mmCIF file of C-alpha atoms and ligand atoms in Angstrom:
data_model
loop_
_atom_site.group_PDB
_atom_site.id
_atom_site.type_symbol
_atom_site.label_atom_id
_atom_site.label_comp_id
_atom_site.label_asym_id
_atom_site.label_seq_id
_atom_site.Cartn_x
_atom_site.Cartn_y
_atom_site.Cartn_z
ATOM 1 C CA MET A 5 36.743 35.373 39.555
ATOM 2 C CA TYR A 6 37.738 33.718 36.354
ATOM 3 C CA ILE A 7 39.223 35.775 33.324
ATOM 4 C CA LEU A 8 39.746 34.486 29.902
ATOM 5 C CA GLY A 9 42.864 35.670 28.060
ATOM 6 C CA ILE A 10 43.203 35.508 24.348
ATOM 7 C CA GLU A 11 46.555 36.148 22.431
ATOM 8 C CA SER A 12 47.213 36.199 18.707
ATOM 9 C CA SER A 13 49.725 38.963 18.063
ATOM 10 C CA CYS A 14 52.176 37.020 16.167
ATOM 11 C CA ASP A 15 52.608 33.220 15.459
ATOM 12 C CA GLU A 16 51.060 31.590 18.507
ATOM 13 C CA THR A 17 47.116 31.298 19.049
ATOM 14 C CA ALA A 18 46.719 31.118 22.729
ATOM 15 C CA ALA A 19 43.761 31.215 25.355
ATOM 16 C CA SER A 20 43.934 30.823 29.091
ATOM 17 C CA VAL A 21 41.657 30.919 32.052
ATOM 18 C CA ILE A 22 42.985 32.321 35.261
ATOM 19 C CA LEU A 23 41.235 32.266 38.663
ATOM 20 C CA VAL A 24 41.669 35.093 40.915
ATOM 21 C CA ALA A 25 41.021 33.985 44.489
ATOM 22 C CA LYS A 26 39.960 36.158 47.416
ATOM 23 C CA ASP A 27 43.472 36.666 48.417
ATOM 24 C CA LYS A 28 44.062 38.222 44.922
ATOM 25 C CA LYS A 29 46.631 35.722 43.858
ATOM 26 C CA LEU A 30 46.562 34.766 40.281
ATOM 27 C CA ASN A 31 46.252 31.054 39.533
ATOM 28 C CA VAL A 32 46.347 29.700 36.003
ATOM 29 C CA LEU A 33 43.757 26.999 35.396
ATOM 30 C CA SER A 34 44.648 26.433 31.768
ATOM 31 C CA ASN A 35 47.426 27.788 29.421
ATOM 32 C CA VAL A 36 46.542 26.453 25.811
ATOM 33 C CA ILE A 37 49.022 27.397 22.925
ATOM 34 C CA SER A 38 48.771 26.294 19.364
ATOM 35 C CA SER A 39 52.272 27.166 17.821
ATOM 36 C CA GLN A 40 53.075 27.769 14.318
ATOM 37 C CA ILE A 41 56.747 27.406 14.668
ATOM 38 C CA GLU A 42 56.867 24.340 12.554
ATOM 39 C CA ILE A 43 55.072 26.220 9.630
ATOM 40 C CA HIS A 44 57.296 29.263 9.760
ATOM 41 C CA LYS A 45 60.644 27.507 10.299
ATOM 42 C CA LYS A 46 61.379 27.093 6.588
ATOM 43 C CA TYR A 47 61.035 30.885 6.061
ATOM 44 C CA TYR A 48 63.228 31.542 9.077
ATOM 45 C CA GLY A 49 60.564 33.986 10.186
ATOM 46 C CA VAL A 50 56.844 34.540 10.401
ATOM 47 C CA VAL A 51 54.832 35.020 7.259
ATOM 48 C CA PRO A 52 51.984 37.333 8.131
ATOM 49 C CA GLU A 53 49.416 36.029 5.691
ATOM 50 C CA VAL A 54 50.111 32.236 6.728
ATOM 51 C CA ALA A 55 49.980 33.142 10.372
ATOM 52 C CA ALA A 56 46.638 34.943 10.058
ATOM 53 C CA ARG A 57 45.153 31.855 8.275
ATOM 54 C CA GLU A 58 46.545 29.539 11.024
ATOM 55 C CA HIS A 59 44.801 31.793 13.708
ATOM 56 C CA VAL A 60 41.479 31.588 11.904
ATOM 57 C CA LEU A 61 41.676 27.742 12.101
ATOM 58 C CA ASN A 62 42.877 27.703 15.581
ATOM 59 C CA VAL A 63 41.320 30.247 17.610
ATOM 60 C CA ILE A 64 37.973 28.792 18.548
ATOM 61 C CA PRO A 65 39.428 25.344 19.226
ATOM 62 C CA VAL A 66 41.946 26.794 21.478
ATOM 63 C CA VAL A 67 39.453 28.871 23.430
ATOM 64 C CA ASN A 68 37.254 25.925 23.850
ATOM 65 C CA GLU A 69 40.015 23.890 25.188
ATOM 66 C CA ALA A 70 41.055 26.574 27.576
ATOM 67 C CA LEU A 71 37.613 26.584 29.145
ATOM 68 C CA GLU A 72 37.415 22.858 29.158
ATOM 69 C CA LYS A 73 40.716 22.335 30.887
ATOM 70 C CA ALA A 74 39.678 25.055 33.375
ATOM 71 C CA GLY A 75 36.295 23.159 34.046
ATOM 72 C CA ILE A 76 34.315 26.339 33.541
ATOM 73 C CA LYS A 77 31.535 27.460 31.214
ATOM 74 C CA PRO A 78 31.423 30.881 29.561
ATOM 75 C CA ALA A 79 28.677 32.042 31.976
ATOM 76 C CA ASP A 80 31.282 31.635 34.757
ATOM 77 C CA LEU A 81 33.732 34.267 33.373
ATOM 78 C CA SER A 82 33.995 37.703 34.856
ATOM 79 C CA ALA A 83 35.650 39.188 31.665
ATOM 80 C CA LEU A 84 37.566 38.443 28.442
ATOM 81 C CA ALA A 85 40.945 40.033 27.825
ATOM 82 C CA VAL A 86 42.749 40.173 24.569
ATOM 83 C CA THR A 87 45.838 41.493 23.078
ATOM 84 C CA ALA A 88 45.090 44.585 21.029
ATOM 85 C CA GLY A 89 48.648 45.340 19.941
ATOM 86 C CA PRO A 90 51.429 45.681 19.243
ATOM 87 C CA GLY A 91 51.990 42.863 16.809
ATOM 88 C CA LEU A 92 51.157 41.758 13.165
ATOM 89 C CA VAL A 93 47.863 43.527 12.407
ATOM 90 C CA THR A 94 46.677 40.562 10.318
ATOM 91 C CA SER A 95 47.293 38.257 13.496
ATOM 92 C CA LEU A 96 45.979 40.695 15.988
ATOM 93 C CA ILE A 97 42.575 40.927 14.231
ATOM 94 C CA ILE A 98 41.773 37.356 14.544
ATOM 95 C CA GLY A 99 42.074 37.068 18.354
ATOM 96 C CA GLY A 100 40.794 40.630 18.723
ATOM 97 C CA GLU A 101 37.650 40.110 16.670
ATOM 98 C CA THR A 102 37.063 36.683 18.261
ATOM 99 C CA ALA A 103 37.290 38.053 21.742
ATOM 100 C CA ARG A 104 35.036 41.156 20.859
ATOM 101 C CA VAL A 105 32.304 38.857 19.520
ATOM 102 C CA LEU A 106 32.454 36.298 22.242
ATOM 103 C CA ALA A 107 32.333 38.955 24.840
ATOM 104 C CA CYS A 108 29.305 40.600 23.073
ATOM 105 C CA ALA A 109 27.453 37.264 22.624
ATOM 106 C CA TRP A 110 28.236 36.186 26.205
ATOM 107 C CA LYS A 111 27.483 39.713 27.715
ATOM 108 C CA LYS A 112 30.872 39.975 29.477
ATOM 109 C CA PRO A 113 33.173 42.982 29.843
ATOM 110 C CA LEU A 114 36.036 43.189 27.221
ATOM 111 C CA ILE A 115 39.461 44.234 28.294
ATOM 112 C CA THR A 116 42.204 45.204 25.842
ATOM 113 C CA VAL A 117 45.850 44.381 26.857
ATOM 114 C CA ASN A 118 49.012 45.717 25.410
ATOM 115 C CA HIS A 119 51.125 42.651 24.461
ATOM 116 C CA ILE A 120 54.237 44.037 26.303
ATOM 117 C CA GLU A 121 52.206 44.946 29.315
ATOM 118 C CA GLY A 122 51.095 41.224 29.153
ATOM 119 C CA HIS A 123 54.713 39.986 29.161
ATOM 120 C CA ILE A 124 55.349 42.273 32.147
ATOM 121 C CA CYS A 125 52.290 40.901 34.033
ATOM 122 C CA ALA A 126 53.707 37.250 33.642
ATOM 123 C CA ASN A 127 55.728 38.278 36.648
ATOM 124 C CA PHE A 128 52.703 38.573 38.945
ATOM 125 C CA ILE A 129 51.236 35.077 38.266
ATOM 126 C CA LEU A 130 51.700 32.553 41.130
ATOM 127 C CA PRO A 131 53.950 31.304 42.583
ATOM 128 C CA LYS A 132 55.218 34.776 43.359
ATOM 129 C CA GLU A 133 56.375 37.004 46.242
ATOM 130 C CA LYS A 134 54.913 40.528 46.151
ATOM 131 C CA ILE A 135 56.924 42.775 43.826
ATOM 132 C CA HIS A 136 57.931 45.915 45.423
ATOM 133 C CA PHE A 137 57.727 49.245 43.449
ATOM 134 C CA PRO A 138 59.443 51.235 41.929
ATOM 135 C CA ALA A 139 60.374 48.162 39.751
ATOM 136 C CA LEU A 140 62.444 48.213 36.474
ATOM 137 C CA VAL A 141 61.354 45.731 33.773
ATOM 138 C CA LEU A 142 63.767 44.544 31.151
ATOM 139 C CA THR A 143 61.323 43.375 28.317
ATOM 140 C CA VAL A 144 63.187 41.299 25.731
ATOM 141 C CA SER A 145 61.276 39.620 23.041
ATOM 142 C CA GLY A 146 61.413 38.998 19.296
ATOM 143 C CA GLY A 147 59.985 42.385 18.546
ATOM 144 C CA HIS A 148 60.948 44.495 21.524
ATOM 145 C CA THR A 149 63.609 45.514 23.814
ATOM 146 C CA ASN A 150 62.645 48.172 26.416
ATOM 147 C CA LEU A 151 63.461 49.135 29.853
ATOM 148 C CA VAL A 152 60.179 49.963 31.694
ATOM 149 C CA LEU A 153 59.866 51.773 34.948
ATOM 150 C CA MET A 154 56.883 50.636 36.880
ATOM 151 C CA THR A 155 55.823 52.817 39.912
ATOM 152 C CA ASP A 156 52.685 50.804 40.624
ATOM 153 C CA TYR A 157 50.392 48.092 38.926
ATOM 154 C CA LEU A 158 49.372 49.380 35.471
ATOM 155 C CA LYS A 159 51.756 52.502 35.833
ATOM 156 C CA TYR A 160 54.582 52.305 33.184
ATOM 157 C CA GLU A 161 57.147 54.576 31.788
ATOM 158 C CA ILE A 162 59.381 53.512 28.995
ATOM 159 C CA ILE A 163 62.757 54.726 29.932
ATOM 160 C CA ALA A 164 64.768 52.988 27.094
ATOM 161 C CA GLU A 165 64.103 51.318 23.771
ATOM 162 C CA THR A 166 66.000 49.661 20.893
ATOM 163 C CA LEU A 167 66.972 52.134 18.296
ATOM 164 C CA ASP A 168 66.823 49.062 15.604
ATOM 165 C CA ASP A 169 66.741 45.449 16.152
ATOM 166 C CA ALA A 170 65.294 43.663 19.332
ATOM 167 C CA ALA A 171 67.480 41.325 21.544
ATOM 168 C CA GLY A 172 65.374 38.216 20.327
ATOM 169 C CA GLU A 173 65.630 39.409 16.735
ATOM 170 C CA ALA A 174 69.547 39.732 17.181
ATOM 171 C CA TYR A 175 69.399 36.027 18.256
ATOM 172 C CA ASP A 176 67.132 35.069 15.321
ATOM 173 C CA LYS A 177 69.187 36.906 12.811
ATOM 174 C CA GLY A 178 72.497 35.574 14.209
ATOM 175 C CA ALA A 179 71.173 32.091 13.970
ATOM 176 C CA LYS A 180 69.976 32.603 10.507
ATOM 177 C CA MET A 181 73.556 33.858 9.563
ATOM 178 C CA MET A 182 75.097 30.641 10.751
ATOM 179 C CA ASP A 183 72.325 28.567 9.280
ATOM 180 C CA LEU A 184 71.190 27.110 12.528
ATOM 181 C CA GLY A 185 67.333 27.286 12.347
ATOM 182 C CA TYR A 186 64.355 29.215 13.667
ATOM 183 C CA PRO A 187 63.719 30.592 16.340
ATOM 184 C CA GLY A 188 67.312 31.386 16.852
ATOM 185 C CA GLY A 189 67.276 32.217 20.563
ATOM 186 C CA PRO A 190 66.903 28.760 22.183
ATOM 187 C CA ILE A 191 69.357 27.260 19.505
ATOM 188 C CA VAL A 192 71.944 29.888 19.909
ATOM 189 C CA ALA A 193 71.600 29.524 23.825
ATOM 190 C CA GLY A 194 71.899 25.688 23.561
ATOM 191 C CA TYR A 195 75.215 25.904 21.740
ATOM 192 C CA ALA A 196 76.473 28.600 24.081
ATOM 193 C CA ASN A 197 75.605 26.370 27.082
ATOM 194 C CA ASP A 198 77.407 23.324 25.390
ATOM 195 C CA TYR A 199 80.550 25.416 24.936
ATOM 196 C CA LEU A 200 80.418 26.611 28.561
ATOM 197 C CA LYS A 201 80.011 22.928 29.699
ATOM 198 C CA ALA A 202 82.858 21.801 27.455
ATOM 199 C CA ASN A 203 85.125 24.309 29.091
ATOM 200 C CA ASN A 204 84.015 23.550 32.692
ATOM 201 C CA GLY A 205 81.986 26.735 33.027
ATOM 202 C CA THR A 206 84.762 29.304 32.034
ATOM 203 C CA ALA A 207 85.092 30.133 28.427
ATOM 204 C CA PRO A 208 88.732 30.613 27.389
ATOM 205 C CA LYS A 209 89.765 33.877 25.690
ATOM 206 C CA SER A 210 88.581 34.039 22.080
ATOM 207 C CA ASP A 211 89.855 35.731 18.738
ATOM 208 C CA ILE A 212 86.103 36.250 18.089
ATOM 209 C CA VAL A 213 85.823 40.028 18.957
ATOM 210 C CA LEU A 214 82.192 41.545 19.242
ATOM 211 C CA PRO A 215 81.104 44.797 20.319
ATOM 212 C CA ARG A 216 78.837 45.541 23.305
ATOM 213 C CA PRO A 217 76.727 48.197 21.508
ATOM 214 C CA MET A 218 76.070 51.384 23.282
ATOM 215 C CA LEU A 219 76.955 49.935 26.619
ATOM 216 C CA THR A 220 79.045 52.866 27.564
ATOM 217 C CA SER A 221 76.777 55.586 25.838
ATOM 218 C CA PRO A 222 75.167 58.076 28.402
ATOM 219 C CA ASN A 223 71.586 57.169 27.398
ATOM 220 C CA LEU A 224 70.017 53.989 28.197
ATOM 221 C CA ASN A 225 68.844 52.965 24.857
ATOM 222 C CA PHE A 226 69.869 49.684 22.986
ATOM 223 C CA SER A 227 71.081 49.025 19.434
ATOM 224 C CA PHE A 228 71.540 45.429 18.095
ATOM 225 C CA SER A 229 72.015 45.772 14.297
ATOM 226 C CA GLY A 230 75.639 46.742 14.371
ATOM 227 C CA LEU A 231 76.390 43.509 16.566
ATOM 228 C CA LYS A 232 74.697 41.421 13.807
ATOM 229 C CA THR A 233 76.861 43.059 11.144
ATOM 230 C CA ALA A 234 79.963 42.556 13.307
ATOM 231 C CA LEU A 235 79.130 38.810 13.489
ATOM 232 C CA LEU A 236 78.751 38.716 9.775
ATOM 233 C CA TYR A 237 82.332 40.143 9.256
ATOM 234 C CA GLN A 238 83.768 37.749 11.760
ATOM 235 C CA LEU A 239 82.295 34.912 9.966
ATOM 236 C CA LYS A 240 83.376 36.084 6.517
ATOM 237 C CA LYS A 241 87.087 36.312 7.498
ATOM 238 C CA ASP A 242 87.066 32.923 9.354
ATOM 239 C CA LYS A 243 87.214 29.933 6.763
ATOM 240 C CA ASN A 244 86.678 27.732 9.854
ATOM 241 C CA TRP A 245 83.756 29.189 11.348
ATOM 242 C CA LYS A 246 81.464 26.119 10.687
ATOM 243 C CA LYS A 247 83.563 24.087 12.898
ATOM 244 C CA ARG A 248 83.344 26.658 15.745
ATOM 245 C CA ILE A 249 79.530 27.164 15.926
ATOM 246 C CA PRO A 250 79.359 26.741 19.750
ATOM 247 C CA GLU A 251 82.081 29.234 20.277
ATOM 248 C CA TYR A 252 80.444 31.788 17.995
ATOM 249 C CA CYS A 253 77.167 31.208 19.678
ATOM 250 C CA TYR A 254 78.792 31.813 23.188
ATOM 251 C CA GLU A 255 80.515 34.944 22.151
ATOM 252 C CA TYR A 256 77.564 36.269 20.333
ATOM 253 C CA GLN A 257 75.264 35.488 23.230
ATOM 254 C CA GLN A 258 77.658 37.236 25.536
ATOM 255 C CA ALA A 259 77.709 40.296 23.620
ATOM 256 C CA ILE A 260 73.891 40.414 23.846
ATOM 257 C CA LEU A 261 73.682 39.632 27.489
ATOM 258 C CA GLU A 262 76.387 41.851 28.644
ATOM 259 C CA THR A 263 74.825 44.776 26.858
ATOM 260 C CA LEU A 264 71.241 43.904 28.306
ATOM 261 C CA ILE A 265 72.635 43.402 31.816
ATOM 262 C CA GLY A 266 74.990 46.519 31.914
ATOM 263 C CA LYS A 267 72.277 48.932 30.778
ATOM 264 C CA THR A 268 69.616 47.254 33.207
ATOM 265 C CA ILE A 269 72.127 47.806 36.340
ATOM 266 C CA LYS A 270 72.840 51.378 35.132
ATOM 267 C CA ALA A 271 69.132 52.201 34.964
ATOM 268 C CA ALA A 272 68.395 50.457 38.326
ATOM 269 C CA LYS A 273 70.973 52.646 40.024
ATOM 270 C CA LYS A 274 69.675 55.822 38.355
ATOM 271 C CA TYR A 275 66.080 55.194 39.265
ATOM 272 C CA LYS A 276 66.767 53.790 42.581
ATOM 273 C CA VAL A 277 64.432 50.756 41.950
ATOM 274 C CA LYS A 278 63.460 48.090 44.527
ATOM 275 C CA THR A 279 63.020 45.339 42.133
ATOM 276 C CA ILE A 280 64.367 44.225 38.646
ATOM 277 C CA MET A 281 62.122 42.133 36.585
ATOM 278 C CA LEU A 282 62.668 40.375 33.361
ATOM 279 C CA SER A 283 59.968 39.689 30.821
ATOM 280 C CA GLY A 284 59.472 38.401 27.282
ATOM 281 C CA GLY A 285 60.586 35.427 25.129
ATOM 282 C CA VAL A 286 64.465 36.161 25.715
ATOM 283 C CA SER A 287 63.866 36.106 29.483
ATOM 284 C CA ALA A 288 63.518 32.112 29.003
ATOM 285 C CA ASN A 289 67.349 32.231 28.572
ATOM 286 C CA SER A 290 69.057 30.660 31.586
ATOM 287 C CA GLU A 291 72.267 32.549 31.115
ATOM 288 C CA LEU A 292 70.408 35.819 31.164
ATOM 289 C CA ARG A 293 68.824 34.841 34.447
ATOM 290 C CA ARG A 294 71.976 33.637 36.056
ATOM 291 C CA GLN A 295 74.168 36.513 34.980
ATOM 292 C CA MET A 296 71.645 39.078 35.764
ATOM 293 C CA ASN A 297 71.142 37.604 39.260
ATOM 294 C CA ASP A 298 74.999 37.585 39.677
ATOM 295 C CA ALA A 299 75.238 41.349 38.505
ATOM 296 C CA ILE A 300 72.375 42.387 40.939
ATOM 297 C CA ILE A 301 74.128 40.675 43.927
ATOM 298 C CA ASP A 302 77.505 42.088 42.781
ATOM 299 C CA ARG A 303 76.497 45.707 41.913
ATOM 300 C CA VAL A 304 72.931 46.479 43.434
ATOM 301 C CA PRO A 305 72.583 43.883 46.259
ATOM 302 C CA GLU A 306 69.736 45.869 47.755
ATOM 303 C CA VAL A 307 67.522 45.204 44.757
ATOM 304 C CA ALA A 308 65.146 42.119 44.497
ATOM 305 C CA PHE A 309 65.048 40.033 41.333
ATOM 306 C CA SER A 310 61.951 38.515 39.699
ATOM 307 C CA VAL A 311 61.552 36.378 36.556
ATOM 308 C CA PRO A 312 58.426 34.924 35.180
ATOM 309 C CA ALA A 313 57.855 31.080 35.379
ATOM 310 C CA MET A 314 59.288 29.466 32.198
ATOM 311 C CA ALA A 315 55.779 28.742 30.819
ATOM 312 C CA TYR A 316 54.968 32.409 30.893
ATOM 313 C CA THR A 317 58.070 33.749 29.042
ATOM 314 C CA THR A 318 57.272 33.225 25.455
ATOM 315 C CA ASP A 319 53.946 34.243 23.919
ATOM 316 C CA ASN A 320 51.029 32.882 25.931
ATOM 317 C CA ALA A 321 47.619 33.965 27.003
ATOM 318 C CA ALA A 322 47.882 33.507 30.652
ATOM 319 C CA MET A 323 49.920 36.833 30.819
ATOM 320 C CA ILE A 324 47.289 38.507 28.916
ATOM 321 C CA ALA A 325 44.541 37.345 31.464
ATOM 322 C CA ALA A 326 46.840 38.410 34.432
ATOM 323 C CA ALA A 327 47.167 42.011 32.854
ATOM 324 C CA GLY A 328 43.405 41.640 32.252
ATOM 325 C CA TYR A 329 42.764 41.120 35.996
ATOM 326 C CA PHE A 330 44.674 44.396 37.061
ATOM 327 C CA LYS A 331 42.480 46.285 34.487
ATOM 328 C CA TYR A 332 39.449 44.602 35.569
ATOM 329 C CA ALA A 333 40.079 45.665 39.176
ATOM 330 C CA LYS A 334 40.165 49.291 37.859
ATOM 331 C CA LYS A 335 37.001 48.732 35.506
ATOM 332 C CA GLN A 336 39.140 49.622 32.488
ATOM 333 C CA PHE A 337 36.833 48.067 30.055
ATOM 334 C CA THR A 338 36.493 48.596 26.146
ATOM 335 C CA PRO A 339 32.967 48.830 24.809
ATOM 336 C CA TRP A 340 32.336 46.048 22.263
ATOM 337 C CA ASP A 341 31.630 48.538 19.502
ATOM 338 C CA GLU A 342 34.666 50.638 20.295
ATOM 339 C CA PHE A 343 37.333 47.836 20.096
ATOM 340 C CA LYS A 344 40.008 47.950 17.470
ATOM 341 C CA VAL A 345 43.653 46.556 17.065
ATOM 342 C CA ASP A 346 46.553 48.691 16.755
ATOM 343 C CA CYS A 347 49.869 47.287 15.731
ATOM 344 C CA ASN A 348 51.915 50.330 16.973
ATOM 345 C CA ILE A 349 50.042 50.795 20.289
ATOM 346 C CA SER A 350 51.974 52.261 23.139
ATOM 347 C CA PHE A 351 51.391 51.597 26.916
ATOM 348 C CA ASP A 352 53.026 54.204 28.917
HETATM 349 O O1 KG4 B 410 57.930 37.067 23.529
HETATM 350 P P1 KG4 B 410 58.192 36.250 22.313
HETATM 351 O O2 KG4 B 410 57.630 34.782 22.427
HETATM 352 O O3 KG4 B 410 57.417 36.834 20.982
HETATM 353 C C1 KG4 B 410 57.451 38.300 20.814
HETATM 354 O O4 KG4 B 410 56.700 38.997 21.436
HETATM 355 O O5 KG4 B 410 58.463 38.668 19.959
HETATM 356 O O6 KG4 B 410 59.773 36.270 21.989
HETATM 357 C C2 KG4 B 410 60.247 35.463 20.922
HETATM 358 C C3 KG4 B 410 61.730 35.721 20.859
HETATM 359 C C4 KG4 B 410 62.288 35.024 19.731
HETATM 360 O O7 KG4 B 410 63.249 36.095 19.176
HETATM 361 C C5 KG4 B 410 63.150 33.986 20.304
HETATM 362 O O8 KG4 B 410 64.383 33.622 19.700
HETATM 363 C C6 KG4 B 410 63.543 34.378 21.618
HETATM 364 O O9 KG4 B 410 62.302 35.141 22.134
HETATM 365 N N1 KG4 B 410 63.829 33.245 22.715
HETATM 366 C C7 KG4 B 410 65.001 33.206 23.231
HETATM 367 C C8 KG4 B 410 64.850 32.136 24.040
HETATM 368 N N2 KG4 B 410 63.679 31.589 23.859
HETATM 369 C C9 KG4 B 410 63.053 32.288 23.015
HETATM 370 N N3 KG4 B 410 66.122 33.974 23.252
HETATM 371 C C10 KG4 B 410 67.240 33.369 23.868
HETATM 372 N N4 KG4 B 410 67.238 32.489 24.692
HETATM 373 C C11 KG4 B 410 66.043 31.648 24.820
HETATM 374 N N5 KG4 B 410 66.151 30.517 25.620
HETATM 375 ZN ZN1 ZN B 411 55.684 38.448 23.032
#
């Protein structure tokens, strides 16, 4: 069966066709993404009105390209899956309405997918070993930081969330403070990697001292806004900070990663999970992957570790089509005339 996924929750217009073979493995036939990063760069963030206009221009060409690359026609599709939220309402509505109208015109079932659920389902795309439940998912993106307990496919419970900024937002805001560009995650990560390489893989002790927010607190929630303020104070009292960018990026990234990893391991022990999964844009971070893997081996060696393929970490539509497949299997369709986007939708 073929499923078309459409994603437009923020600043990427994306469409993808996946093929689910008889063995139930999820093969991505096309994964088309039209990114607006270049347009939003100068504002250091996404401007909703501008994003919406770009989605309007891009959505149909992107859908056409996804079908062409997959070598299929609309009639071959089993269903259309689309992100219904969370996200920017003006962005969501473009992909959402397009999917609804196409599903209606092509007489195909419509499946609505939660964006975070999509990120999680990126872990089920080939090449993948079977994931053993219960699984704990650290979802880390520009808008979300959650620990999600998954007891089965489509069964989610949010056990922790951020009380303020998301991890990706912390990267983006830190980069903005140091005037490094947007999106901040890959830029800060790049400098941090350079710093590690320059020091042969072991960073020397630094006088840049940043907190690990809520790491020792009894609950599992996150908070990153204080870390951002701590960075601001460090920069203010250091006249030489512009000459120490790689070191600042390394120390700032470590504060984020140690917090994420510490909380995840704590939750894995508490809920006795069999697998730890990463998802969302920040899961593209190679140090997060490496340090989480080391922490699992060291502290919960019985737990398996799963990360999505790089292509499915930041926003894409293959992950939406993948989540769509699991809902298709349970016949969880949304009638064409009942579809609506919801920017604060929950999924547990
Ligand atoms: O999942 P995503 O594409 O969009 C949202 O759903 O928010 O995530 C985007 C976020 C941005 O904050 C970006 O800075 C961050 O993911 N990001 C990274 C890396 N690549 C993207 N953060 C750290 N390291 C990376 N390599
Ligand atoms: Zn996302």
